[in-house]
XYZ file of C-alpha atoms in Angstrom:
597
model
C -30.170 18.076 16.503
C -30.644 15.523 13.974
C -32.151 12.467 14.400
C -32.892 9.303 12.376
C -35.238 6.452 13.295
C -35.210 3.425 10.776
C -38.108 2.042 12.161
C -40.269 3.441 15.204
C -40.826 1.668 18.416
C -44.702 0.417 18.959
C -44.880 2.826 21.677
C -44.393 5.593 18.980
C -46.655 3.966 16.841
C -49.473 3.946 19.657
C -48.712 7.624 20.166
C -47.466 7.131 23.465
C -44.503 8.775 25.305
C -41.720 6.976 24.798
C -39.947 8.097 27.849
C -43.077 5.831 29.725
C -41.733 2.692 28.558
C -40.442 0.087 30.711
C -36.798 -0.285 30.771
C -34.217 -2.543 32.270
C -30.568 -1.500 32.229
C -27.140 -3.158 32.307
C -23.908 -1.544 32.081
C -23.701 -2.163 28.302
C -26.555 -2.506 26.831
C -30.577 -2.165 28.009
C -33.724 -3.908 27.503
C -36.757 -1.407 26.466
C -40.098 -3.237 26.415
C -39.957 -6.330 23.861
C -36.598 -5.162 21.871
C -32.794 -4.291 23.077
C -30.588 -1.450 22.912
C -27.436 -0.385 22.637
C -26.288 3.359 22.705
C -22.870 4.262 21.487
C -20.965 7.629 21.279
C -18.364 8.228 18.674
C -15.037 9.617 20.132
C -13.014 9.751 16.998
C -13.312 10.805 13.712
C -11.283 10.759 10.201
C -8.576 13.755 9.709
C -10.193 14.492 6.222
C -13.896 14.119 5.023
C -16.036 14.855 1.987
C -19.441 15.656 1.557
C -21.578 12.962 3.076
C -19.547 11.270 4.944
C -22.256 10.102 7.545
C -24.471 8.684 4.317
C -23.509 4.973 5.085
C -24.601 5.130 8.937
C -27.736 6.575 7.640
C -28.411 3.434 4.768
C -27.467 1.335 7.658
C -29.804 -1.591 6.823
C -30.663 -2.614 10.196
C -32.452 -0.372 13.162
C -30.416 2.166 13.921
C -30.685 5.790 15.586
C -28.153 8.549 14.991
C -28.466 11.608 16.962
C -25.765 14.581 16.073
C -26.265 17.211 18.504
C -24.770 20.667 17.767
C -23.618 23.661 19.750
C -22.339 26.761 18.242
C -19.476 28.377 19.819
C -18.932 31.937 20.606
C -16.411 33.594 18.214
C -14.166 35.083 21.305
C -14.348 31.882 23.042
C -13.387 29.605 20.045
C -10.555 32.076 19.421
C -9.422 32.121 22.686
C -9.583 27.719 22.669
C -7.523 27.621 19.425
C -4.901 29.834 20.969
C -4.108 27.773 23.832
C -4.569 24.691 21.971
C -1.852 25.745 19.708
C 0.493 26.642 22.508
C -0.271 23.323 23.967
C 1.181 21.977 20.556
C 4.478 23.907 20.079
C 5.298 23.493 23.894
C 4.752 20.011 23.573
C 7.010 20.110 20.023
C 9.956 21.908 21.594
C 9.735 19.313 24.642
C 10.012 16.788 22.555
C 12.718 18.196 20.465
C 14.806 19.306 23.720
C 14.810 15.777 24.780
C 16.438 14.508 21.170
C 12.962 12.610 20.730
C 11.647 12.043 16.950
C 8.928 14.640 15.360
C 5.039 13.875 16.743
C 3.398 13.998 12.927
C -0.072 13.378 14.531
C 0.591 16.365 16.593
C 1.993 18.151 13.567
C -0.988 17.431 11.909
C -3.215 18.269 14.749
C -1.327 21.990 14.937
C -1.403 22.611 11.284
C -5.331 22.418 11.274
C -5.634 24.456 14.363
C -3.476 27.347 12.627
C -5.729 27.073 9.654
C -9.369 27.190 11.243
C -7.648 29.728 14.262
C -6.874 31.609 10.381
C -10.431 31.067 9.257
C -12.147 32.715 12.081
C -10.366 35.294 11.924
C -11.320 36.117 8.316
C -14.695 35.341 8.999
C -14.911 32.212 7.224
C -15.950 30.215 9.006
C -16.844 29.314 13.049
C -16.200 26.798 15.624
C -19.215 24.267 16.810
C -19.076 21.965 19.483
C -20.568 18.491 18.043
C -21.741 15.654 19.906
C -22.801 12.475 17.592
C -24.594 9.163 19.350
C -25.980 6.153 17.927
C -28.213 3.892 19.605
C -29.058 -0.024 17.749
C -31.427 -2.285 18.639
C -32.648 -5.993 17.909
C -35.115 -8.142 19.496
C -32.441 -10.747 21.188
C -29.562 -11.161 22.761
C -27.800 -12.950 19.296
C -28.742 -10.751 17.519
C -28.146 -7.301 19.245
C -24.411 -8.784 19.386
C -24.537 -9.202 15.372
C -25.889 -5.729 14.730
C -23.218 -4.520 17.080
C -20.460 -6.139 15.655
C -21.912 -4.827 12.214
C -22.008 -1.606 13.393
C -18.681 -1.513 14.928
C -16.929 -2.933 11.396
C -19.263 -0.340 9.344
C -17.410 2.791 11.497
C -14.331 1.240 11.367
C -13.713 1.738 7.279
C -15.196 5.145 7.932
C -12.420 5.776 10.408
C -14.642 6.361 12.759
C -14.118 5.327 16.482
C -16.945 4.364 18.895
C -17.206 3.644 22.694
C -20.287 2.130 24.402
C -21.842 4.006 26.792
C -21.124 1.863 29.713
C -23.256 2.682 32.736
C -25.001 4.951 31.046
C -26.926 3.092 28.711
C -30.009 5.502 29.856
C -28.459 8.574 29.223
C -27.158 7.425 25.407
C -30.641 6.433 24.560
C -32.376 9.440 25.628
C -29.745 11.332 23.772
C -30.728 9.317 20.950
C -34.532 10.314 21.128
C -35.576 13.274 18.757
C -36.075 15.108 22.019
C -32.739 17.757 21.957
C -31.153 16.300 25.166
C -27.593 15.406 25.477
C -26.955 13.695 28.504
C -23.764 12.259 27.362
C -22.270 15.666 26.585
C -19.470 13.631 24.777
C -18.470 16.641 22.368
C -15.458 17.605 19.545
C -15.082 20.674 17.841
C -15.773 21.321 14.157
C -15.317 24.081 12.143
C -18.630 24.852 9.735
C -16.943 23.404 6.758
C -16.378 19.818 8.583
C -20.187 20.356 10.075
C -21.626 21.055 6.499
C -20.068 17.409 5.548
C -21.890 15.503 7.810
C -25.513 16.594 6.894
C -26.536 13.650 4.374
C -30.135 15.243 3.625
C -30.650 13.006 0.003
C -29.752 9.029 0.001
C -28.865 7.551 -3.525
C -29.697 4.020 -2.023
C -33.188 2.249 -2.740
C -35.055 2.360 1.081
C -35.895 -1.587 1.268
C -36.396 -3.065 4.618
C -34.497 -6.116 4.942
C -36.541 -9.473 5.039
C -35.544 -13.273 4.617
C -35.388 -13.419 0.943
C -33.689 -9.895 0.130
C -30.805 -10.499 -1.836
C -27.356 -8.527 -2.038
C -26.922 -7.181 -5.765
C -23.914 -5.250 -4.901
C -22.442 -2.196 -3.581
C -24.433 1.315 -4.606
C -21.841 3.270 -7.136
C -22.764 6.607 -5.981
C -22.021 5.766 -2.301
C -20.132 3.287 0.108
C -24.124 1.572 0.825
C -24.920 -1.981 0.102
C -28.073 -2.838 -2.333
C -30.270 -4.979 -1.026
C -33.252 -6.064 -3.137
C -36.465 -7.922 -2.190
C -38.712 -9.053 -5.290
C -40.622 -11.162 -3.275
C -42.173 -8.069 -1.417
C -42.974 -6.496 -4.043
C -46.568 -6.696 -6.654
C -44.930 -8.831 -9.688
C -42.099 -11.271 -8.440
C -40.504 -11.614 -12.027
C -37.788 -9.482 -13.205
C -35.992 -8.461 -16.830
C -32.219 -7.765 -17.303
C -30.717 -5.900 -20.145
C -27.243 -6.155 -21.202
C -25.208 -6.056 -24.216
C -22.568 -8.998 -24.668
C -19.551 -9.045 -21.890
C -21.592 -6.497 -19.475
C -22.282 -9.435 -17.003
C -25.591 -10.463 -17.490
C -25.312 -13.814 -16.617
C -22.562 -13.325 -13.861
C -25.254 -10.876 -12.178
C -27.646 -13.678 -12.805
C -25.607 -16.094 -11.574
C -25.192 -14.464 -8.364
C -28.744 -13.863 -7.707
C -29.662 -16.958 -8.142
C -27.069 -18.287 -5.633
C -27.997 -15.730 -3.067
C -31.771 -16.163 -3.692
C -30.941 -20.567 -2.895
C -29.665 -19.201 0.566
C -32.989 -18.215 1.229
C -34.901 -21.021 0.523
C -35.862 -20.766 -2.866
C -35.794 -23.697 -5.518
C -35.003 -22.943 -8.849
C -35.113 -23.807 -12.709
C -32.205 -22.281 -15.331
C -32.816 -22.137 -19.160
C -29.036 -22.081 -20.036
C -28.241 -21.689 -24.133
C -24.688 -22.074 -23.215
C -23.761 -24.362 -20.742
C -22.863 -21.642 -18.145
C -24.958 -22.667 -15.481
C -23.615 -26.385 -14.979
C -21.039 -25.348 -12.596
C -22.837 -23.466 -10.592
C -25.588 -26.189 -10.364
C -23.033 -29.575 -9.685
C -21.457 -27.455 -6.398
C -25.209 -26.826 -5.238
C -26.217 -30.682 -5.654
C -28.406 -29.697 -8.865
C -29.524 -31.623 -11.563
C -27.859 -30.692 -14.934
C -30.382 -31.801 -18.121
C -27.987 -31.688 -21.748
C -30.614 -31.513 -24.553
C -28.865 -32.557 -27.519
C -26.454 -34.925 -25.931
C -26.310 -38.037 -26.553
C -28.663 -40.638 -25.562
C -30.711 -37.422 -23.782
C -34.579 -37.614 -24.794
C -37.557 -34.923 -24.358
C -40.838 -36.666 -25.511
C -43.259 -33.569 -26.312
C -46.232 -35.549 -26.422
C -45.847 -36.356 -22.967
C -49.124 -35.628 -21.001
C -49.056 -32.841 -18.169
C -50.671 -34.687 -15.492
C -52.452 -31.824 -13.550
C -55.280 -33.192 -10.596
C -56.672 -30.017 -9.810
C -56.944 -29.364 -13.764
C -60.474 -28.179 -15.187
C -59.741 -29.913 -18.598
C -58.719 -33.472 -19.948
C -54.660 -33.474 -19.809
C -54.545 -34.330 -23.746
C -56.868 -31.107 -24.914
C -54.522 -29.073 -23.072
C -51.410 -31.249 -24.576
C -52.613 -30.274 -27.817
C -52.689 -27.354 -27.582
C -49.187 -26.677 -26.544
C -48.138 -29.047 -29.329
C -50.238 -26.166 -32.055
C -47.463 -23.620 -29.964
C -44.575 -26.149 -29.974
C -45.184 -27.014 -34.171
C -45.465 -23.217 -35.031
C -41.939 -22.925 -33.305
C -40.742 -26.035 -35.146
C -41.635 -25.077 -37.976
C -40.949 -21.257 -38.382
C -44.666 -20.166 -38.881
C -47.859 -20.243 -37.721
C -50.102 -23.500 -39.008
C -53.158 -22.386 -41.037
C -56.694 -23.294 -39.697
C -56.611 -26.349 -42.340
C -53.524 -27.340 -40.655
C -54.400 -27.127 -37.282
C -57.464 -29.393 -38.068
C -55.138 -32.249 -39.635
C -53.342 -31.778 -36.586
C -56.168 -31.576 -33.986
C -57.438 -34.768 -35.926
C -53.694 -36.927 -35.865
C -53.030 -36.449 -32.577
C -56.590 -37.643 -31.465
C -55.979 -40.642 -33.489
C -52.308 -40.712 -31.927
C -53.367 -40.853 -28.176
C -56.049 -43.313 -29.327
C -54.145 -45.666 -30.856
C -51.735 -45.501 -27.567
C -54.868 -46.020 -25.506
C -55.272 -42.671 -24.320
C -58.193 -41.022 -23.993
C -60.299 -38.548 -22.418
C -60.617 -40.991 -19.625
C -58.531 -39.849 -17.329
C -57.889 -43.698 -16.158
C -55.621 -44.386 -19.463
C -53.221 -40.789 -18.712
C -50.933 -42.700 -17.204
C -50.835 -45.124 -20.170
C -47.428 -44.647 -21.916
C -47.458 -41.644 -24.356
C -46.993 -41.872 -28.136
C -43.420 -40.237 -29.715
C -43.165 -37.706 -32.140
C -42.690 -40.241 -35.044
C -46.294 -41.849 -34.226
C -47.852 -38.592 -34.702
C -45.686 -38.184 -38.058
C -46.842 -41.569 -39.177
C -50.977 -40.742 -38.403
C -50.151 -37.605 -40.475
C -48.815 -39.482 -43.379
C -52.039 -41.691 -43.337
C -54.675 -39.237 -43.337
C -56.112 -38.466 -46.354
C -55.304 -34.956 -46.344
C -52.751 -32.561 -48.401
C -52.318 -30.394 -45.195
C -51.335 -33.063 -43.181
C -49.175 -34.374 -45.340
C -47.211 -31.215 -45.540
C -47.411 -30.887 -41.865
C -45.547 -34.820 -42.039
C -43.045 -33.372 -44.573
C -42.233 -30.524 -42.573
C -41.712 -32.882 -39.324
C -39.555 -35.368 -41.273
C -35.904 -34.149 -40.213
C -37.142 -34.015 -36.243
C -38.024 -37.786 -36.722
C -35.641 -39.547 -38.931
C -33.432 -36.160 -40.374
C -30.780 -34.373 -38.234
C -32.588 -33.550 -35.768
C -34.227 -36.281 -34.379
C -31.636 -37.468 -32.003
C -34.172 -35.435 -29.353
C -37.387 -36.686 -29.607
C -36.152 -40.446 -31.198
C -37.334 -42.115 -27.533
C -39.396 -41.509 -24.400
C -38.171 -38.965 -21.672
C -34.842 -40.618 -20.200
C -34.560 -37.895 -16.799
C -37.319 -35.773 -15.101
C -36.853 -32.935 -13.285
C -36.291 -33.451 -9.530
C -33.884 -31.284 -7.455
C -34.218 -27.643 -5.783
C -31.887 -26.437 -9.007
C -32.706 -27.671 -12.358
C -30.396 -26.434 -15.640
C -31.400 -27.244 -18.821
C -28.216 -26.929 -20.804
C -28.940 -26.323 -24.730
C -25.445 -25.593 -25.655
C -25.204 -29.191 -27.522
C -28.452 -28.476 -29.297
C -27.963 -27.440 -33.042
C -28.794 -23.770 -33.498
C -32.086 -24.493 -35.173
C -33.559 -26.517 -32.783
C -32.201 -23.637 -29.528
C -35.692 -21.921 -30.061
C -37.409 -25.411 -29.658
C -35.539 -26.531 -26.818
C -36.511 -23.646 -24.600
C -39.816 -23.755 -25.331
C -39.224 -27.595 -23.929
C -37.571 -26.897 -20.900
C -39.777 -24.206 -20.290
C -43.235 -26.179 -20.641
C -41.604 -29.032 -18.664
C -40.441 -26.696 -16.282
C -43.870 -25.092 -15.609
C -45.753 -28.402 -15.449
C -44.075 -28.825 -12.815
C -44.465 -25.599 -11.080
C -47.958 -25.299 -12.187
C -48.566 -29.411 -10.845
C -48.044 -28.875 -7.364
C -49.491 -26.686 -4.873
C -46.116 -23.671 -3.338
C -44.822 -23.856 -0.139
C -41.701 -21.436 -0.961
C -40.931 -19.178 -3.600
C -39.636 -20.727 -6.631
C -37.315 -18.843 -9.476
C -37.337 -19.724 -13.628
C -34.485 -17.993 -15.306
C -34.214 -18.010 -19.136
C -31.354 -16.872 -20.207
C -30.629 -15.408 -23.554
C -34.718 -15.106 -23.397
C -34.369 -13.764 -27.239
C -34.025 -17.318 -28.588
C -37.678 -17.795 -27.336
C -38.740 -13.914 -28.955
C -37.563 -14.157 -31.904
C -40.371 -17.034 -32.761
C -44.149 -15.406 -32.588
C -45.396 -18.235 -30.943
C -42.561 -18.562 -28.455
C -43.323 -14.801 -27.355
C -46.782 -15.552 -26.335
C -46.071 -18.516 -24.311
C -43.644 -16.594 -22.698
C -46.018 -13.767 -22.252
C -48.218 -16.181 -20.700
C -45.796 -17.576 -17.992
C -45.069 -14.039 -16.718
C -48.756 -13.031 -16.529
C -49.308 -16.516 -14.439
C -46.045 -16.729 -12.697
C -47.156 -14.742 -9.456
C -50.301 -16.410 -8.892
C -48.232 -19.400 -8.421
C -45.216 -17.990 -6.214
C -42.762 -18.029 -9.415
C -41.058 -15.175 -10.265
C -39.858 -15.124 -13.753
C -36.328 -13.378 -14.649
C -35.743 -13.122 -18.185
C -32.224 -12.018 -19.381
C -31.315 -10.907 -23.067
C -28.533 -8.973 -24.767
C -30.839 -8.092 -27.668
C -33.081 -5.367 -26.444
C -34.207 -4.668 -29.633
C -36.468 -8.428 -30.026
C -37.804 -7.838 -26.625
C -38.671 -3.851 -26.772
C -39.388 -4.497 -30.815
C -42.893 -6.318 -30.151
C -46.245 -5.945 -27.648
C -45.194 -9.153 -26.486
C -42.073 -8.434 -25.667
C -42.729 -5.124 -23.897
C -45.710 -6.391 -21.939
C -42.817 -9.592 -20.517
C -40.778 -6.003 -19.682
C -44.283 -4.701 -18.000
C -45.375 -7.502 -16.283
C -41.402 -7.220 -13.992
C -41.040 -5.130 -11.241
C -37.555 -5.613 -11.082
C -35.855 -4.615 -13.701
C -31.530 -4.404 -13.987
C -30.380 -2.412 -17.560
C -26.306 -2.660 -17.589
C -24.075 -1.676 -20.745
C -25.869 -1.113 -23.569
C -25.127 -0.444 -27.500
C -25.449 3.184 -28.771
C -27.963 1.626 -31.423
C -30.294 0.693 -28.742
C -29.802 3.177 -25.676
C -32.833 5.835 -27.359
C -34.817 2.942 -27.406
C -34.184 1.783 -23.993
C -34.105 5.161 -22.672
C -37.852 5.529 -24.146
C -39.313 2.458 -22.577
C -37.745 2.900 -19.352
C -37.651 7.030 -19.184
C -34.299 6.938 -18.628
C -32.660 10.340 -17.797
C -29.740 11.696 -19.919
C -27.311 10.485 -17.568
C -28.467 7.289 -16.860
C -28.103 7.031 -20.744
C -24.427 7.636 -20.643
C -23.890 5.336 -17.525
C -25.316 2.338 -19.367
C -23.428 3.417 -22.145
C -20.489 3.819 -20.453
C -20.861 1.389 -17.676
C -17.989 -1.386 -16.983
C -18.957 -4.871 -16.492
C -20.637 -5.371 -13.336
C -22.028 -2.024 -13.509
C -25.972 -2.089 -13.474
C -28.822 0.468 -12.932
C -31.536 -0.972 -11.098
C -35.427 0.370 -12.166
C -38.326 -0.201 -9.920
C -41.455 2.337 -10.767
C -39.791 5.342 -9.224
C -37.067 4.200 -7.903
C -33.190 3.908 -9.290
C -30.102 2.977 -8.212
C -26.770 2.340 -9.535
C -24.992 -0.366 -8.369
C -21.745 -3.012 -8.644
C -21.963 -6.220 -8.708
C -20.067 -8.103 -6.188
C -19.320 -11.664 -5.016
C -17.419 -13.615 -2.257
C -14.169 -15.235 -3.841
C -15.966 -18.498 -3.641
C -18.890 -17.272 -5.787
C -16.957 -16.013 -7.814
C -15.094 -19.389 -8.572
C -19.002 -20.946 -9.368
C -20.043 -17.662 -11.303
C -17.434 -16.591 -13.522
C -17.358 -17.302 -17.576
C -13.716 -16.539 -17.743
C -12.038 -19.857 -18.805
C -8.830 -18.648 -16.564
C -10.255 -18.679 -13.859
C -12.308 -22.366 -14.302
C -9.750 -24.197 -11.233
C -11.671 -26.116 -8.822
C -13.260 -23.891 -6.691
C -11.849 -23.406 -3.523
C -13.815 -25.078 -0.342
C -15.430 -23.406 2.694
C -12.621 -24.734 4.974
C -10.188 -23.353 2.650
C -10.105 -19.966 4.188
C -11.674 -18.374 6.389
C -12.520 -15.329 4.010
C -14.311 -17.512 1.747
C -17.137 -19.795 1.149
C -20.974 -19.872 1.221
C -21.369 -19.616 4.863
C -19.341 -16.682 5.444
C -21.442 -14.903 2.596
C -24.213 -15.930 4.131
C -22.825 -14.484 7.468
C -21.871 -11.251 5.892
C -25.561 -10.983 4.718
């Protein structure tokens, strides 16, 4: 016999007998201790199998036992069944074609096989085994043991597989199901060893994750019918890194993660280079920030008003301005420049009225062009150079950003911070933006839920030094504050090409690679020990395709979405129609997704 227990009762935890529990049985289902049970035995199975073929009742994702007992049968005997099974067959043909009735093809069918395993005994090929296969699921309600059912019933369905409860004998199908070698239900079919041999799945290619509230569907596993279902949460380091060349479907996988991940409760924060994001966000009630767009203002000298803070809120606003500078200006300020800074914005705050005193924070901050001006009037070369460096982001090109105070702050359980309408040389800037505003506000208020920051197209931010360290920072101090960071690039090479980089890569346990350039994969393959094929896969792989890397474990997988997903997902302009609604059919929408979970 062999058996399968997803998860063992507490009376098998305790050590005790199992058979000593209290039970209370109905015709179709019975209650055993705290939980409930159902015990089915499978009647029907598929003309034609492969090797395996049981593999996606074992990565069933809920509680589930599956008992297949076997019972070899003697050589004479199983000769002597096939014989009269096959005269049972052409009597029944000939009746049929006496009466002028039309050709039985499942009893065609059904002769043909018994003429070739009645052929294979003979030889010594093979042998005849009487097989009886059970399942029993369980769930701690009424609701709920319905749902698993239901799921259960669907999963053998596409297998071509047909079940029957065990009515009235609820008892005898879950003793069956116990890894005890009883078959009570002596339901049995015969199958020949090839057919037997099939139905022995002894390795799983899916990732064993128990499913929780926040486990998210990433797709369907490639090397088997199985879902993949994927809990960060539960695991040491919340953030995760994807991988992808251009057109593998980085951000559709994204996308769809963060979608699935809002159905559990967690609130969210998008750094979106491209403007891909706003669709998704507007359905979802979001609030969509355009840096660059007209009449749109980010004041960096705004003060990060922190109560349970250890230091004054403008020391630590200066010193992301020494971060934000080095960005802005393409290198890293000397110590003489620092000083003139440290000293300008001092004066800047000061002559705003804001001081260490934490009484004037809340005094209206200074702009950008203040601080410029306080440069200009120092007495100093190096801040003069600094002001001369800073003159396009106040009066130049650039300055349509930081001209005014803040116009919109971020409020909503889905944030996007579009920088598509930013000029390319300020992209690098305006992440490091959204992303300081966006942890001030994570960091400002004590979690209640899980919350998500995705920065997408994170090598904007690593190509600058300074940029790399602050994002090195947020994913050291993202789980500490119930943020888990996903960062997703298509240039491996400014990620794996620094220590920065590769300790953001360290510091995820979740990590997705999908199709990959040939100048890259040794690279990859190095950092992530990736085996030979797993190289070709990603090299290989079509869009959707992914490989999914957690210590130990990997998985291939596909990514799929519901057609209404899809709709709020998808880059291709084609397919930008409204999206369809909920009510629309009942096939698609968020709820039925969320059922389907």
């Amino acid at each position: 016999m062999l058996g399968k227990r997803l998860t063992p009762p507490e009376d098998e935890r305790t050590g005790a007998d199992p058979l000593d529990t209290d039970v209370e049985i109905t015709p179709r289902r019975m209650r055993i201790a705290d939980g409930l049970a159902a015990s089915f035995a499978v009647t029907g199975y598929p003309a034609e199998v492969s090797h395996g073929w049981l593999q996606p009742l074992m990565d069933y994702p809920g509680r589930l036992d599956i008992s297949l007992h076997i019972e070899p049968v003697p050589p004479q005997v199983a000769s002597s069944r096939l014989k009269r099974q096959m005269a049972r067959f052409e009597s029944s043909n000939r009746a049929s074609a006496e009466h002028g009735k039309l050709e039985d093809f499942e009893s065609e069918a059904a002769a043909e096989d018994a003429r070739e395993m009645a052929a294979a005994l003979a030889r010594g090929e093979s042998k005849l085994h009487r097989v009886g296969l059970y399942l029993t699921v369980h769930a701690d309600s009424e609701q709920e043991l319905d749902d698993e059912i239901a799921h259960l019933q669907s999963l053998c369905a596409s297998m071509l597989v047909e079940t029957r409860p065990a009515s009235y004998r609820q008892l005898q199908g879950w003793v069956s199901c116990l890894p005890v070698g009883v078959d009570l239900l002596d339901q049995r079919r015969s199958m020949d060893t090839h057919a037997l041999a099939a139905s022995y799945p002894f390795a799983s290619p899916d990732v064993a994750v128990e499913t929780s509230p926040t486990a998210v569907l990433y797709g369907l596993n490639s090397d088997s019918s199985g879902v993949v279902l994927w809990d960060r949460w539960s695991l040491d380091s919340y953030n995760t890194v994807v991988l992808a060349r251009s057109g593998a479907g980085k951000s559709y996988f994204c996308k769809t993660d963060l979608l699935r991940s809002m159905y559990a409760g967690v609130t969210a924060a998008v750094i979106d280079p491209e403007d891909e994001y706003t669709r998704l966000t507007e359905a979802v009630g979001g609030t969509v920030i355009q840096l660059g767009a007209p009449g749109v203002h980010l004041n960096p000298l705004d003060l990060a008003l922190d109560e349970h803070a250890t230091r004054d809120a403008v020391s630590r606003r200066a010193l992301f301005l020494h971060t934000l500078l080095a960005v802005m200006l393409g290198e890293q300020l000397t110590a003489r420049q620092r000083a003139a800074l440290d000293h300008a914005l001092i004066t800047t705050y000061y002559n705003a009225g804001i001081t260490a005193d934490e009484r004037t924070w809340n005094n209206s901050a200074p702009l950008l062009g203040d601080l410029v001006a306080t440069l200009r009037n120092q007495d100093d070369e190096h801040a003069h150079e600094l002001a001369f460096q800073l003159e396009p982001y106040v009066s130049g090109s650039y300055a349509e950003l930081f001209r005014a105070p803040t116009t919109r702050r971020p409020t909503s359980h889905l944030v996007s911070w579009s920088l598509r309408s930013l000029p390319e040389e300020l992209k690098g800037v305006g992440t490091l933006l959204a992303l300081d505003s966006i942890w001030r506000t994570v960091a400002d208020t004590t979690p209640d839920h899980p919350r998500m920051v995705l920065v997408d197209e994170g090598w904007l931010l690593m190509q600058q030094p300074e940029g790399a360290k602050f994002l090195y920072r947020l994913a050291k101090a993202a789980r500490k504050r119930w943020v888990g960071l996903t960062v997703a690039t298509q240039d491996a090479a400014d990620v794996l090409g620094s220590e920065l980089g590769q300790a953001v890569v360290a510091n995820a346990a979740t990590q997705v690679l999908m199709r990959q350039f040939p100048q890259s994969i040794d690279r990859i393959a190095e950092a992530f020990a990736l085996s030979e094929g797993e190289k070709q896969r990603l090299l290989t792989a079509a869009p959707g395709d992914a490989l999914l890397c957690s210590g130990d474990r990997r998985v291939a997988f596909h990514v799929v979405a519901s057609d209404y997903e899809h709709s709020l997902v998808t880059t291709n302009p084609a397919e930008h129609s409204p999206p369809p609604g909920p009510e629309a059919s009942a096939d698609t929408g968020i709820e039925d997704e969320e059922e389907f979970l």
